[in-house]
Amino acid sequence: MASYLLGISCYYHDSAAVLLEDGIVVGAVQEERFTRKKHDASFPARSISYLLRERGVTLREVRAVVYYEKPFLTFERLIETHLEASPFGLRSFLASMPTWMKEKLFLERLLKRELAQLGAGPVPELKFSEHHLSHASSAFFPSPFADAAVLCADGVGEWATTSAWRGQGADLTPLWEIHFPHSLGLFYSTLTAYLGFKVNSGEYKVMGLAPYGKPRFADRMLENLLQLNSDGSFALNLRYFAFTKELQMFSPALEDLFGRRARRPEELLEPFHMDVAASLQLVLERALIPLARELRRQTSATRLCLAGGVALNCVANSKLLLESGFEDLWIQPSAGDAGGALGAALAYYHLAEKGERRVCHGDAQKGSYLGPSFKAVEIESFLRKNNVPFQKLTQEDMLSETSRYLDEGKIIGWFQGRMEFGPRALGHRSILADARGAELQKTLNLKIKFRESFRPFAPVVLAEDAPEIFEFDRPSPYMLFVAAVRPELRVPLAPADRTKFGIDQLNVVRSTYPAITHVDYSARLQTVSRDRNPILAQLLEVYRQRTQSSVLVNTSFNVRGEPIVCTPEDAYRCFRRTEIDVLVLENFIVTKESLPPSNQSEDWRSEFELD
Amino acid sequence: MFTHLWAYLRERKKFWLLPIIAAFVVFGGLLLVSPTNPYSPFIYTFF
């Protein structure tokens, strides 16, 4: 009889649940996808219900529920940090305490009450993992490595902000930790806030903004903000950071350092902001590479696993791959706190219960396609119920039709199989488009995604074709690395284009795939193979037969501020509100031109807060 | 909850936190009637 463990993360941000069957992940989903509230932190009741239903088990059959961190340790940090800051910090202390007194100090009781509401019978045993152990487990145990060093870097979890581990077989040994407030994640988040973007969601935009600027402030940052030590460790200069005692990330000293007040949200982005972003990105890389090199020296391991929010910085990941001395790198695709739910369950299974670990070829993450899927009968019923005109095709015809639409420059809402676990859409809940279109980046940003025009789009390409197009020599199934477009595919710049700077660089055609080539010729690469994603691989093959190219734009199926679509209904609603031309739900095709004009009162802006 | 709190204090050897936590329980009523803060998504180091 199969044995089940449930991992959960919630009450901070990105709540999620994961189900293990005999130590193998069989389902994982973030609560935001059901509640349609981005970064939803509430108890993942709907996620758990889905996971149990999908597997046909009840909560009674689950052996234990593992929560991804230890709240008492976080509380200890809060008390000690505020005592150290006193008499300052009273406001932030009083602001944070109600949540703690009402919920988090009584977390065990709260979790048991929530779990009890999910089903009849006794609630399974409740266990707690440590935050960075959860991250480290999520990085090592699903990886394809039997032996590896593990590096976790995030904002903060309990006390730790950075931690190093050694993974061998089914064992994971802690090596060292760097503690709050010295944090690379909070360093990056603080400058993200200074640049007018939201903490915990805008970091990705800063990374995309960086190539537009010049890193002229990097030395100033290293002299004043972040001290890098010879052993790879680092320390923040707290004079410039306010997050230890105030309800904001940076102090006025940071504005004085740059000689400019902080940018307000949605204000014009100037070359200054791009230069700060470029400097920040460079400084992050300069901090991470020595850390990884030191870990390589200490462990002699040849493989490295990464997790924690900082590991979502794919530009830094690529630098680590090239410069850290490790031969190979595996990164947990759900590297943020949602992935902590997976790590917590895996840590309990392997470390507490001594469960066996089977190292899988590729990895044990199953392409991260671990969420809900919908049967043809459910999709057809939805379409009929809503009087949506559709074509029901064979898979072969659907692929051929979709390929034709893409070749004609149409933008496709692509909905197939199980939803992705993690922040990236990997070809099951994606918007796809022709990467050869020169105007496509602008159209997609402003008319489909309704997001900032500077943001780049990622390419998806057949794995076997990737080396001919990108300077990258290995699979990148999770879109966690960047790679340069090969020089022979680049377009020589006109003299007038060479002198452009800032956002003006955006409209310059730089390669035969302008929609996915960033201003520095980089692209956030996803490679696709038949074994991990057969349906998308087949689409790319059919598209290649037609166009001699297997490169498409792949961006998440949502608008700005909206969680990635989960159900056919979410997908249809997003399709109606945007200028997506064609919706492909499994083998059903809906075209915009077959529908009456959309009801303008259905404005997504009133529903989703801008991120 | 108290069993777990005691186990935590013993494991971490942080008995000096006990009077502070006790003070919270005494004044907890005041905090419980305070509204939940609007900052939590932004300054998550406190929450």
XYZ file of C-alpha atoms in Angstrom:
658
model
C 0.000 0.000 0.000
C 1.320 3.417 -0.966
C 2.464 5.836 1.711
C 1.700 9.563 1.462
C 3.319 12.702 2.862
C 2.008 16.219 2.431
C 4.321 19.258 2.427
C 2.892 22.737 2.919
C 4.110 26.328 2.931
C 1.851 29.216 3.917
C 1.266 32.325 6.049
C 4.278 34.218 4.645
C 3.998 34.368 0.876
C 3.498 31.923 -2.005
C 1.540 29.289 -0.166
C 1.670 25.826 -1.730
C 1.084 22.124 -1.119
C 2.940 19.059 -2.381
C 2.038 15.370 -2.218
C 4.660 12.620 -2.073
C 3.782 8.986 -2.769
C 6.483 6.657 -1.427
C 8.900 9.583 -1.543
C 8.099 10.494 -5.162
C 6.416 13.810 -5.911
C 3.040 13.128 -7.545
C 1.521 16.599 -7.326
C 2.427 20.164 -6.399
C 0.486 23.380 -6.723
C 0.449 26.972 -5.470
C -2.675 28.275 -3.797
C -2.616 31.500 -5.851
C -3.593 29.506 -8.943
C -6.927 28.588 -7.334
C -7.675 31.780 -5.403
C -6.470 34.018 -8.304
C -4.600 36.213 -5.786
C -0.922 36.601 -6.691
C 1.512 35.384 -3.982
C -1.460 34.297 -1.860
C -0.223 33.386 1.627
C -3.381 31.762 2.976
C -3.622 28.138 4.117
C -3.483 26.005 0.922
C -6.845 24.326 1.474
C -7.765 24.182 -2.209
C -4.325 22.949 -3.187
C -4.480 20.122 -0.650
C -8.026 19.196 -1.708
C -6.923 19.068 -5.342
C -3.845 16.914 -4.582
C -5.834 14.381 -2.566
C -8.667 14.256 -5.087
C -6.313 13.861 -8.030
C -4.618 10.903 -6.353
C -7.848 9.432 -5.021
C -6.753 9.443 -1.378
C -8.144 10.992 1.792
C -6.339 13.023 4.412
C -6.614 10.011 6.741
C -4.288 8.092 4.425
C -1.587 10.782 4.695
C 1.079 9.693 7.178
C 2.295 13.182 8.125
C 1.961 16.830 7.116
C 5.253 18.728 7.062
C 5.305 22.515 7.390
C 8.248 24.221 5.698
C 9.641 26.276 8.554
C 9.824 26.710 12.327
C 7.898 29.805 13.395
C 9.433 29.977 16.903
C 12.853 30.555 15.342
C 11.473 33.404 13.236
C 9.829 34.863 16.327
C 13.146 34.639 18.161
C 14.770 36.625 15.341
C 12.073 39.272 15.517
C 12.461 39.711 19.272
C 16.262 39.790 19.195
C 16.375 42.132 16.181
C 13.985 44.571 17.828
C 15.772 44.422 21.179
C 18.995 45.268 19.395
C 17.344 48.160 17.551
C 15.479 49.542 20.585
C 14.414 52.223 21.360
C 13.907 52.466 17.576
C 11.648 50.066 15.739
C 8.620 50.326 18.016
C 6.303 51.017 15.086
C 7.399 47.991 13.109
C 7.306 45.866 16.254
C 3.725 46.842 17.020
C 2.747 46.367 13.389
C 4.117 42.839 13.255
C 2.942 41.550 16.618
C -0.824 41.183 15.977
C -0.146 38.632 13.234
C 2.137 36.739 15.573
C -0.180 36.849 18.566
C -3.215 35.892 16.516
C -1.728 33.262 14.247
C 1.890 32.371 13.993
C 2.731 31.641 17.637
C -0.170 29.211 17.648
C 0.619 27.816 14.241
C 0.348 24.168 15.194
C -3.185 24.644 16.482
C -4.093 26.769 13.487
C -2.762 24.212 10.994
C -4.566 21.365 12.747
C -7.819 23.314 12.688
C -7.451 24.052 8.976
C -6.551 20.446 8.198
C -9.497 19.182 10.253
C -11.840 21.159 8.027
C -10.566 19.297 4.970
C -11.889 15.879 5.897
C -13.461 13.654 8.450
C -11.310 11.661 10.825
C -8.079 12.347 12.673
C -5.648 14.952 11.384
C -2.290 13.464 10.361
C 0.765 14.026 12.494
C 2.216 17.532 12.018
C 5.978 17.992 11.567
C 8.119 21.097 11.073
C 11.205 21.471 8.898
C 13.636 24.403 9.013
C 13.282 26.986 6.248
C 16.703 26.550 4.667
C 16.619 22.782 5.139
C 13.390 22.851 3.114
C 15.112 24.877 0.378
C 18.195 22.650 0.386
C 16.088 19.478 0.214
C 14.056 20.886 -2.675
C 17.321 21.559 -4.514
C 19.176 18.308 -3.849
C 16.690 15.436 -3.585
C 14.926 15.993 -6.948
C 18.237 16.750 -8.690
C 19.925 14.233 -11.001
C 23.021 14.178 -8.753
C 23.961 11.474 -6.251
C 26.590 13.779 -4.756
C 26.513 17.582 -4.827
C 27.123 20.780 -2.919
C 23.981 22.793 -2.202
C 23.749 26.560 -1.900
C 20.570 28.318 -0.733
C 20.160 32.083 -0.838
C 16.965 34.013 -0.184
C 15.676 37.063 1.698
C 15.517 35.384 5.068
C 14.087 32.198 6.560
C 14.104 32.042 10.378
C 17.688 33.321 10.924
C 19.388 32.078 7.782
C 19.763 34.102 4.615
C 22.396 31.935 2.943
C 23.235 28.331 3.678
C 25.580 25.662 2.354
C 25.025 21.921 2.446
C 26.515 18.663 1.186
C 24.137 16.186 -0.363
C 25.184 12.545 -0.697
C 22.700 9.835 -1.624
C 19.715 10.254 0.687
C 21.623 12.413 3.157
C 21.983 16.169 3.442
C 24.545 17.681 5.818
C 24.598 21.351 6.855
C 27.960 23.099 6.377
C 27.488 26.757 7.245
C 24.974 29.610 7.336
C 24.999 33.382 7.037
C 22.424 35.045 9.258
C 19.997 37.939 9.086
C 20.314 40.863 8.446
C 23.187 40.064 6.069
C 21.276 38.834 3.072
C 21.862 38.897 -0.685
C 18.125 38.495 -1.241
C 17.287 41.482 0.946
C 20.129 43.469 -0.647
C 18.590 42.861 -4.082
C 15.052 43.494 -2.774
C 16.081 46.775 -1.121
C 17.502 48.129 -4.361
C 14.415 46.779 -6.164
C 12.292 48.912 -3.818
C 14.597 51.908 -4.438
C 13.998 51.447 -8.172
C 10.228 51.671 -7.603
C 9.343 47.988 -8.020
C 7.551 45.761 -5.553
C 9.586 43.690 -3.140
C 9.168 39.971 -3.745
C 7.895 40.364 -7.299
C 9.802 43.225 -8.921
C 13.244 41.600 -8.622
C 12.667 39.841 -11.915
C 11.983 43.173 -13.613
C 15.219 44.620 -12.240
C 17.122 41.688 -13.719
C 15.443 42.378 -17.091
C 16.202 46.089 -16.815
C 19.898 45.602 -16.023
C 21.146 45.018 -19.618
C 19.862 48.470 -20.634
C 22.254 50.178 -18.218
C 25.947 50.451 -17.435
C 27.215 49.194 -14.088
C 28.753 52.534 -13.160
C 27.582 52.285 -9.520
C 28.964 48.797 -8.851
C 32.106 50.057 -7.113
C 30.065 52.523 -5.060
C 27.794 49.671 -3.956
C 30.743 47.481 -3.025
C 32.458 50.300 -1.137
C 29.355 51.323 0.808
C 26.538 48.790 0.797
C 27.919 45.283 0.615
C 31.247 44.146 1.966
C 32.664 41.027 0.343
C 35.087 39.042 2.518
C 37.960 36.849 1.361
C 36.243 33.655 2.617
C 33.227 34.273 0.347
C 31.036 35.645 3.137
C 29.530 39.126 2.982
C 28.016 41.797 5.232
C 25.519 44.586 4.620
C 26.216 48.093 5.878
C 23.032 48.619 7.906
C 23.331 52.385 7.680
C 21.691 52.114 4.255
C 19.086 49.459 5.061
C 15.991 50.029 7.213
C 14.333 46.600 7.133
C 15.676 45.597 10.558
C 13.707 48.242 12.389
C 11.354 50.149 10.112
C 8.497 49.372 7.783
C 10.539 50.148 4.711
C 13.491 48.545 3.019
C 16.037 51.394 2.741
C 17.083 54.387 4.815
C 17.442 57.985 3.546
C 21.210 57.360 3.459
C 20.704 55.176 0.367
C 19.079 58.061 -1.492
C 21.966 60.300 -0.413
C 24.483 57.720 -1.653
C 23.041 57.805 -5.182
C 22.149 61.492 -5.020
C 18.607 60.730 -6.192
C 15.351 60.080 -4.378
C 13.842 56.641 -4.869
C 11.763 56.118 -8.007
C 8.048 55.944 -7.326
C 6.032 53.050 -8.823
C 5.137 53.572 -12.509
C 7.351 56.694 -12.803
C 9.404 57.045 -15.959
C 12.461 54.787 -16.043
C 15.542 56.855 -16.767
C 19.066 55.761 -17.730
C 20.029 56.351 -14.066
C 17.637 53.594 -12.945
C 18.994 51.260 -15.602
C 22.527 51.930 -14.425
C 21.541 51.147 -10.819
C 19.893 47.894 -12.013
C 23.011 46.962 -14.039
C 25.253 47.685 -11.054
C 23.045 45.706 -8.688
C 23.051 42.688 -10.983
C 26.843 42.821 -11.314
C 27.325 43.136 -7.545
C 25.024 40.169 -6.912
C 27.097 38.075 -9.307
C 30.329 39.251 -7.698
C 28.970 38.120 -4.333
C 27.569 34.760 -5.452
C 30.540 33.521 -7.456
C 33.071 33.608 -4.560
C 30.487 31.930 -2.302
C 30.105 29.087 -4.782
C 33.864 28.854 -5.382
C 34.446 28.574 -1.631
C 31.832 25.841 -1.437
C 33.543 24.018 -4.303
C 36.865 24.273 -2.468
C 35.382 23.038 0.828
C 33.456 20.088 -0.563
C 35.404 19.103 -3.689
C 31.971 18.321 -5.151
C 31.707 18.790 -8.907
C 27.958 19.458 -8.980
C 26.031 22.292 -7.399
C 22.320 22.550 -6.526
C 20.618 25.883 -5.900
C 17.391 27.025 -4.251
C 15.985 30.085 -2.479
C 14.546 33.115 -4.236
C 17.980 34.320 -5.393
C 18.266 31.144 -7.495
C 15.504 32.498 -9.757
C 18.030 35.059 -11.018
C 18.861 33.231 -14.238
C 21.539 35.735 -15.272
C 23.472 35.029 -12.068
C 22.859 31.280 -12.507
C 24.556 31.354 -15.902
C 27.532 33.207 -14.448
C 27.735 30.584 -11.708
C 27.741 27.829 -14.311
C 30.619 29.491 -16.152
C 32.725 30.827 -13.298
C 32.100 28.912 -10.069
C 34.235 25.890 -10.951
C 31.341 23.415 -10.736
C 30.848 21.190 -13.778
C 27.082 21.122 -13.568
C 24.279 22.966 -11.876
C 20.697 21.980 -11.034
C 18.249 24.572 -9.785
C 14.901 23.867 -8.160
C 12.383 25.420 -10.613
C 10.161 26.451 -7.724
C 13.120 27.989 -5.911
C 11.074 30.399 -3.764
C 8.990 29.589 -0.712
C 6.411 27.554 -2.650
C 9.192 25.050 -3.325
C 9.757 24.906 0.434
C 6.626 22.724 0.632
C 8.339 20.171 -1.616
C 11.606 20.390 0.304
C 9.901 20.019 3.691
C 8.185 16.788 2.635
C 11.350 15.411 1.012
C 13.470 16.306 4.057
C 11.093 14.414 6.330
C 10.969 11.417 4.005
C 14.730 11.075 3.484
C 16.224 12.482 6.699
C 13.685 11.617 9.415
C 12.174 8.447 7.939
C 15.387 7.383 6.161
C 13.469 6.772 2.945
C 15.496 5.508 0.021
C 16.432 7.946 -2.752
C 16.401 6.933 -6.406
C 18.457 9.306 -8.512
C 16.573 9.848 -11.768
C 18.016 10.448 -15.214
C 17.217 14.084 -16.018
C 15.743 14.778 -12.600
C 12.817 13.789 -10.346
C 10.891 17.038 -10.852
C 8.861 15.606 -13.783
C 9.340 18.788 -15.799
C 7.557 20.584 -12.913
C 4.259 19.635 -14.607
C 2.647 18.736 -11.307
C -0.602 20.701 -11.162
C -4.190 20.266 -12.376
C -5.059 19.017 -15.853
C -8.458 18.907 -17.558
C -10.058 16.192 -19.658
C -11.465 16.864 -23.134
C -14.981 16.285 -21.839
C -14.542 18.983 -19.171
C -13.195 21.496 -21.702
C -15.963 20.764 -24.217
C -18.595 21.078 -21.501
C -17.178 24.468 -20.458
C -17.132 25.763 -24.044
C -20.658 24.559 -24.805
C -22.043 25.920 -21.529
C -20.666 29.351 -22.398
C -21.747 29.206 -26.061
C -18.161 29.545 -27.258
C -17.723 28.531 -30.923
C -14.855 26.050 -31.204
C -13.174 23.491 -33.439
C -12.540 20.032 -31.993
C -9.575 18.523 -33.831
C -7.348 15.483 -33.720
C -4.016 16.152 -32.055
C -2.262 16.050 -35.417
C -4.634 18.629 -36.914
C -4.476 20.816 -33.810
C -0.659 20.917 -34.063
C -0.813 21.703 -37.763
C -3.404 24.478 -37.289
C -1.525 26.016 -34.350
C 1.684 25.940 -36.350
C -0.049 27.722 -39.250
C -1.440 30.419 -36.955
C 2.022 30.970 -35.429
C 3.587 31.278 -38.888
C 0.955 33.898 -39.765
C 2.103 35.957 -36.756
C -0.884 35.126 -34.571
C -0.500 35.037 -30.786
C -1.601 31.774 -29.194
C -2.930 31.043 -25.712
C -1.613 27.507 -25.175
C -3.219 25.296 -22.500
C -2.102 21.651 -22.272
C -1.803 18.932 -19.626
C -0.768 19.519 -16.027
C -0.092 23.058 -14.844
C 3.466 24.029 -13.927
C 4.663 24.191 -10.305
C 6.813 27.306 -9.857
C 6.788 30.841 -11.191
C 7.635 30.070 -14.833
C 5.224 28.855 -17.522
C 7.043 25.997 -19.212
C 4.730 25.280 -22.111
C 1.593 23.986 -20.431
C 0.046 27.381 -19.515
C 1.880 29.624 -21.987
C 1.365 32.359 -24.521
C 3.267 31.358 -27.674
C 4.265 33.515 -30.630
C 6.620 33.624 -33.605
C 10.087 34.693 -32.405
C 10.944 36.191 -35.805
C 8.528 39.123 -35.522
C 10.312 42.467 -35.043
C 7.371 44.211 -33.368
C 6.313 41.275 -31.292
C 8.013 42.193 -28.010
C 6.215 45.530 -27.916
C 2.842 44.046 -28.916
C 3.083 41.259 -26.374
C 4.119 43.605 -23.564
C 1.624 46.363 -24.184
C -1.423 44.634 -25.668
C -1.323 41.118 -24.304
C 0.536 41.205 -21.001
C -0.112 44.902 -20.255
C 3.304 45.175 -18.652
C 6.354 47.408 -18.947
C 7.666 47.645 -22.520
C 11.298 47.017 -21.563
C 10.719 43.480 -20.371
C 12.214 40.759 -22.562
C 10.558 37.528 -23.673
C 11.955 34.056 -23.400
C 12.524 31.614 -26.257
C 11.448 27.991 -26.226
C 13.338 25.749 -28.618
C 13.749 22.061 -29.385
C 16.682 20.788 -27.326
C 18.456 19.378 -30.378
C 18.297 22.751 -32.181
C 19.370 24.897 -29.236
C 23.174 24.685 -29.802
C 22.747 26.010 -33.372
C 20.961 29.105 -32.111
C 22.334 29.775 -28.637
C 25.773 29.594 -27.063
C 24.722 26.969 -24.555
C 25.799 23.345 -24.370
C 23.218 21.626 -22.123
C 19.475 21.288 -21.500
C 17.664 24.203 -19.863
C 14.169 22.780 -19.299
C 13.186 25.190 -16.533
C 14.113 28.558 -18.056
C 16.676 29.166 -15.323
C 19.664 30.084 -17.476
C 20.348 32.787 -20.012
C 22.326 32.130 -23.178
C 23.652 34.411 -25.896
C 22.235 34.214 -29.426
C 25.020 32.843 -31.652
C 27.088 35.542 -33.395
C 26.225 34.273 -36.886
C 22.517 34.915 -36.187
C 23.102 38.470 -34.995
C 22.256 41.400 -37.242
C 24.995 44.057 -37.631
C 23.856 47.300 -36.042
C 23.454 50.453 -38.114
C 25.739 53.300 -36.910
C 22.729 55.220 -35.574
C 21.600 52.185 -33.546
C 25.005 51.787 -31.901
C 24.738 55.105 -30.106
C 21.271 54.455 -28.691
C 20.998 53.876 -24.978
C 18.316 53.056 -22.436
C 14.844 52.106 -23.669
C 15.708 53.409 -27.173
C 17.677 50.183 -27.650
C 14.445 48.219 -27.438
C 13.335 48.637 -31.040
C 16.664 47.751 -32.614
C 16.563 44.426 -34.460
C 19.551 42.459 -33.147
C 19.137 38.966 -34.539
C 17.036 36.807 -36.798
C 14.912 36.209 -33.674
C 14.344 39.801 -32.510
C 11.414 38.998 -30.215
C 13.596 36.948 -27.871
C 16.964 38.710 -28.205
C 17.586 41.070 -25.312
C 19.654 44.244 -25.753
C 22.825 42.386 -24.694
C 22.041 39.490 -27.135
C 21.029 37.234 -24.248
C 17.879 35.121 -24.021
C 16.277 33.294 -21.091
C 16.358 29.893 -22.630
C 13.943 26.959 -22.341
C 14.847 23.789 -24.197
C 12.157 21.192 -24.883
C 12.506 17.475 -25.364
C 9.935 14.799 -26.200
C 10.466 12.908 -22.958
C 9.571 15.854 -20.704
C 7.042 17.783 -22.769
C 5.901 15.668 -25.725
C 3.056 17.899 -26.908
C 5.139 21.101 -27.037
C 8.037 19.196 -28.616
C 5.669 17.948 -31.322
C 4.339 21.458 -31.939
C 7.911 22.737 -32.345
C 8.671 19.880 -34.755
C 5.604 20.660 -36.892
C 6.470 24.364 -36.751
C 10.041 23.588 -37.820
C 8.811 21.607 -40.819
C 6.827 24.644 -41.851
C 9.301 27.448 -41.080
C 12.743 25.767 -40.750
C 12.857 27.149 -37.195
C 11.862 25.595 -33.879
C 12.129 28.813 -31.835
C 9.001 30.384 -30.349
C 8.349 33.059 -27.778
C 7.080 31.515 -24.538
C 5.596 33.748 -21.875
C 3.284 32.894 -19.026
C -0.446 32.730 -19.748
C -1.646 35.673 -17.634
C -1.746 39.458 -17.561
C 0.275 41.694 -15.270
C -0.572 41.033 -11.621
C -2.574 37.878 -12.395
C -1.473 34.391 -11.334
C -0.831 32.065 -14.291
C -4.124 30.584 -15.525
C -5.136 27.278 -13.980
C -8.465 26.214 -15.473
C -9.991 26.446 -18.981
C -12.240 29.171 -17.552
C -9.221 31.245 -16.382
C -7.625 30.762 -19.790
C -10.769 31.785 -21.665
C -11.226 34.879 -19.468
C -7.607 35.967 -20.082
C -8.036 35.288 -23.826
C -11.151 37.501 -23.933
C -9.528 40.404 -22.101
C -6.359 40.556 -24.176
C -5.399 40.623 -27.839
C -4.456 36.949 -27.919
C -5.666 35.746 -31.339
C -6.197 32.027 -30.815
C -6.908 29.896 -27.752
C -5.789 26.259 -27.850
C -7.270 24.179 -25.009
C -5.874 20.666 -25.449
C -7.249 19.791 -28.948
C -9.941 22.499 -28.983
C -9.281 25.718 -30.899
C -11.131 28.990 -30.341
C -10.343 31.988 -32.565
C -10.914 35.579 -31.557
C -12.497 36.400 -34.901
C -15.227 33.809 -34.313
C -16.345 35.580 -31.129
C -18.479 38.691 -30.640
C -16.571 41.758 -29.304
C -15.538 41.446 -25.666
C -17.555 43.134 -22.950
C -15.293 46.115 -22.087
C -16.557 46.197 -18.506
C -14.574 43.006 -17.945
C -11.405 45.024 -17.324
C -8.643 42.924 -15.744
C -7.157 46.050 -14.086
C -10.055 46.202 -11.646
C -9.443 42.589 -10.643
C -5.652 42.285 -10.355
C -3.381 44.604 -8.426
C -0.349 45.634 -10.510
C 2.787 43.754 -9.483
C 1.636 25.120 22.283
C 3.315 25.629 25.693
C 4.917 22.188 25.560
C 6.426 23.052 22.189
C 7.490 26.494 23.399
C 9.263 24.971 26.407
C 10.941 22.369 24.193
C 12.105 25.135 21.857
C 13.500 27.271 24.729
C 15.368 24.264 26.085
C 16.785 23.257 22.737
C 17.907 26.775 21.848
C 18.951 27.603 25.454
C 17.053 30.873 25.194
C 15.356 30.947 28.601
C 15.780 34.708 28.752
C 13.041 34.948 26.129
C 10.525 33.467 28.593
C 9.733 36.716 30.498
C 9.362 38.563 27.198
C 6.941 35.978 25.869
C 5.069 36.017 29.193
C 4.760 39.801 28.876
C 3.280 39.303 25.417
C 0.675 36.950 26.789
C -0.261 39.537 29.469
C -0.513 42.347 26.968
C -1.694 40.064 24.219
C -5.273 41.254 24.588
C -4.229 44.713 23.452
C -2.464 43.363 20.403
C -5.306 41.029 19.525
C -7.720 43.913 19.102
C -5.258 45.810 16.869
C -6.044 45.628 13.173
C -3.924 43.315 11.033
C -1.183 45.375 9.444
C -1.192 46.433 5.803
C 2.570 45.971 5.361
C 3.040 42.244 5.493
C 3.440 41.563 1.767
C 6.134 44.197 1.469
C 8.308 43.964 4.560
C 8.205 40.249 5.072
C 11.238 40.243 7.365
C 8.864 41.136 10.229
C 6.108 38.694 9.490
